[in-house]
Amino acid sequence: MLLEPIFWSLFSLGGFITAFLFPVTLFLLFFAAPFHLWPTDPAAYSTFGGHWKEPLVRLFFFVLIGGSLFHGTHRLKFMLMDAGFKGRSAEAFLDVILNGVAIFGSLGALFYAVRGWLF
Amino acid sequence: MAASDVVFRVKRYRPESGGRPTFQEYTIPYRSDMVVLDGLNYIKDHIDPTLTFRWSCRMGICGSCGADVNGQPRLTCGTYVRDVHKGAVTVEPLSNFPILKDLVVDFDDFLRKLASVTPYIVRKDWGDLTKEYVQYPEDVEAYRQQSLCINCMLCYAACPVFGSSPEFVGPAASALALRYNRDTRDEGADARLARLNTRTGVWECTFVGECSVVCPKDVDPAAAIQTLKFLATMRHMRRLLMPGSSSR
Amino acid sequence: MPMTSREYAWKRRPGWWLRNRRYLMFQLREAGGVICALYGLVLLNMLVQLRAGESAYTAFLDLLRTPPVLYLNVVLFALVVWHALTWFMLIGKAQPIQFTRQPLPWKVVFGINVLLWLGVSGAVVYLIFGGI
């Protein structure tokens, strides 16, 4: 069965998620404090750990991680195919590995998002 | 070389002698109003009658004179030498196609792909052929843009995906599939989407977008393919969730 | 593809994406998408370290802030921003779902998306990171 329509849908959804949410998140977590561009350090353990108690924040990071993984692995698949990783078996191999990373990564994010909240 | 001359570097391939294609240079008189095709015709008429290239209408509608001019796929009849002239004008056969001779490429493969999307109105029942199938201006507007395609294949020459996967159905065939799917008289949409919803169909496209850049008729095949991906996904999901539902 | 033996077969050159600027920008855009997945894994690891406790989390954060990693991050961040901007362009250029009778010019859709992006980013600052 052709799975591409399903993975393309997730890829597109992930494209919207990463485009709209990634730049601001990465800026706040990775650059705001080291470059002194922000009054506080949003990534500090006490600050981030404090926000992490809120369900909305957990949902946000689950969506962000899942979306970016489905988006990026799909693009990586086509970049590798373009670079010469071709043929039915090569494509099946890429599908299993890359979609596996996306699926297990999303499940992992879901696990940490509900851990300590729902159970 | 006189100030009013221009150098044409033309790729030559002689099938009878084998070997690799090579460049041949011709110095010809320059006029500010000449197009690249005029230069090729000057060479054929006055310098080298063995130079082989396709052309017909000289007005950008027959779609037969496409070539890579300075590395970019263009209609040679619609490309002024003054716009591309940087020391020399390099003319090569369209990228991504096997070369038959000089600038003439083999596009049988493209014609097979075109045929695979049934680029004509399909009906289950033609009914009473003495009456008209009425279309209003907005019905025509729905597919007008894609219907402007002249099958010149510049989009295939610009597509790096087609360059590495020759089995990819490609930009023009996809755009024409959308053109007929949007026609209110047509009933073949489901079969076309089924053809395009395959490994060699629209899913190979990575939206490089160069097909739409080089298209001389503004057909915008890149956008057409993304629309088809969306329509193919809808069809796919509908069939997964409601296997009993009829087509369309 | 079946070919007669006298035809000259075409082979795409490996460096095709250096042939013009648009191809290069396309490759950078695709790379930006892949980088997003890489950051997805980094964020996932952040959650793992957060769960493991303060010392593990802080050690990971310090590693991210050592100069080589930090400057690598700046380069990769530029690709992520390029990915976001190109995504807004692509939405304008494709528009599989139209909200208006005639498709809007892609630059208009791009502009709307950038404004929306700024608004969403502001909302993320307040809703997710507790404001300034």
JSON list of C-alpha atoms in Angstrom, two decimals, chain A residues 27-66:
[
{"chain": "A", "resi": 27, "resn": "PHE", "atom": "CA", "xyz": [15.96, 31.79, 19.87]},
{"chain": "A", "resi": 28, "resn": "LEU", "atom": "CA", "xyz": [14.63, 31.81, 23.42]},
{"chain": "A", "resi": 29, "resn": "LEU", "atom": "CA", "xyz": [16.19, 28.52, 24.48]},
{"chain": "A", "resi": 30, "resn": "PHE", "atom": "CA", "xyz": [19.56, 28.66, 22.73]},
{"chain": "A", "resi": 31, "resn": "PHE", "atom": "CA", "xyz": [20.49, 32.29, 21.99]},
{"chain": "A", "resi": 32, "resn": "ALA", "atom": "CA", "xyz": [18.58, 34.66, 24.26]},
{"chain": "A", "resi": 33, "resn": "ALA", "atom": "CA", "xyz": [20.76, 34.19, 27.36]},
{"chain": "A", "resi": 34, "resn": "PRO", "atom": "CA", "xyz": [24.26, 33.44, 25.90]},
{"chain": "A", "resi": 35, "resn": "PHE", "atom": "CA", "xyz": [24.13, 36.55, 23.69]},
{"chain": "A", "resi": 36, "resn": "HIS", "atom": "CA", "xyz": [22.43, 38.69, 26.39]},
{"chain": "A", "resi": 37, "resn": "LEU", "atom": "CA", "xyz": [19.46, 39.41, 24.15]},
{"chain": "A", "resi": 38, "resn": "TRP", "atom": "CA", "xyz": [16.83, 38.76, 26.79]},
{"chain": "A", "resi": 39, "resn": "PRO", "atom": "CA", "xyz": [16.39, 40.01, 30.38]},
{"chain": "A", "resi": 40, "resn": "THR", "atom": "CA", "xyz": [16.01, 36.48, 31.78]},
{"chain": "A", "resi": 41, "resn": "ASP", "atom": "CA", "xyz": [17.25, 33.02, 30.78]},
{"chain": "A", "resi": 42, "resn": "PRO", "atom": "CA", "xyz": [14.15, 31.18, 29.49]},
{"chain": "A", "resi": 43, "resn": "ALA", "atom": "CA", "xyz": [16.12, 27.91, 29.36]},
{"chain": "A", "resi": 44, "resn": "ALA", "atom": "CA", "xyz": [17.34, 27.96, 32.97]},
{"chain": "A", "resi": 45, "resn": "TYR", "atom": "CA", "xyz": [16.32, 24.86, 34.93]},
{"chain": "A", "resi": 46, "resn": "SER", "atom": "CA", "xyz": [14.10, 26.71, 37.40]},
{"chain": "A", "resi": 47, "resn": "THR", "atom": "CA", "xyz": [12.40, 28.80, 34.71]},
{"chain": "A", "resi": 48, "resn": "PHE", "atom": "CA", "xyz": [11.91, 26.09, 32.11]},
{"chain": "A", "resi": 49, "resn": "GLY", "atom": "CA", "xyz": [11.12, 23.44, 34.72]},
{"chain": "A", "resi": 50, "resn": "GLY", "atom": "CA", "xyz": [8.51, 25.80, 36.18]},
{"chain": "A", "resi": 51, "resn": "HIS", "atom": "CA", "xyz": [6.77, 26.33, 32.84]},
{"chain": "A", "resi": 52, "resn": "TRP", "atom": "CA", "xyz": [6.98, 22.59, 32.13]},
{"chain": "A", "resi": 53, "resn": "LYS", "atom": "CA", "xyz": [4.28, 21.97, 34.74]},
{"chain": "A", "resi": 54, "resn": "GLU", "atom": "CA", "xyz": [1.65, 23.54, 32.47]},
{"chain": "A", "resi": 55, "resn": "PRO", "atom": "CA", "xyz": [-0.21, 21.18, 30.09]},
{"chain": "A", "resi": 56, "resn": "LEU", "atom": "CA", "xyz": [-0.16, 23.78, 27.29]},
{"chain": "A", "resi": 57, "resn": "VAL", "atom": "CA", "xyz": [3.65, 23.91, 27.42]},
{"chain": "A", "resi": 58, "resn": "ARG", "atom": "CA", "xyz": [3.85, 20.10, 27.31]},
{"chain": "A", "resi": 59, "resn": "LEU", "atom": "CA", "xyz": [1.45, 19.95, 24.37]},
{"chain": "A", "resi": 60, "resn": "PHE", "atom": "CA", "xyz": [3.50, 22.66, 22.62]},
{"chain": "A", "resi": 61, "resn": "PHE", "atom": "CA", "xyz": [6.74, 20.71, 22.85]},
{"chain": "A", "resi": 62, "resn": "PHE", "atom": "CA", "xyz": [5.09, 17.44, 21.81]},
{"chain": "A", "resi": 63, "resn": "VAL", "atom": "CA", "xyz": [3.64, 19.11, 18.70]},
{"chain": "A", "resi": 64, "resn": "LEU", "atom": "CA", "xyz": [6.94, 20.86, 17.99]},
{"chain": "A", "resi": 65, "resn": "ILE", "atom": "CA", "xyz": [9.10, 17.73, 18.27]},
{"chain": "A", "resi": 66, "resn": "GLY", "atom": "CA", "xyz": [6.67, 15.45, 16.41]}
]
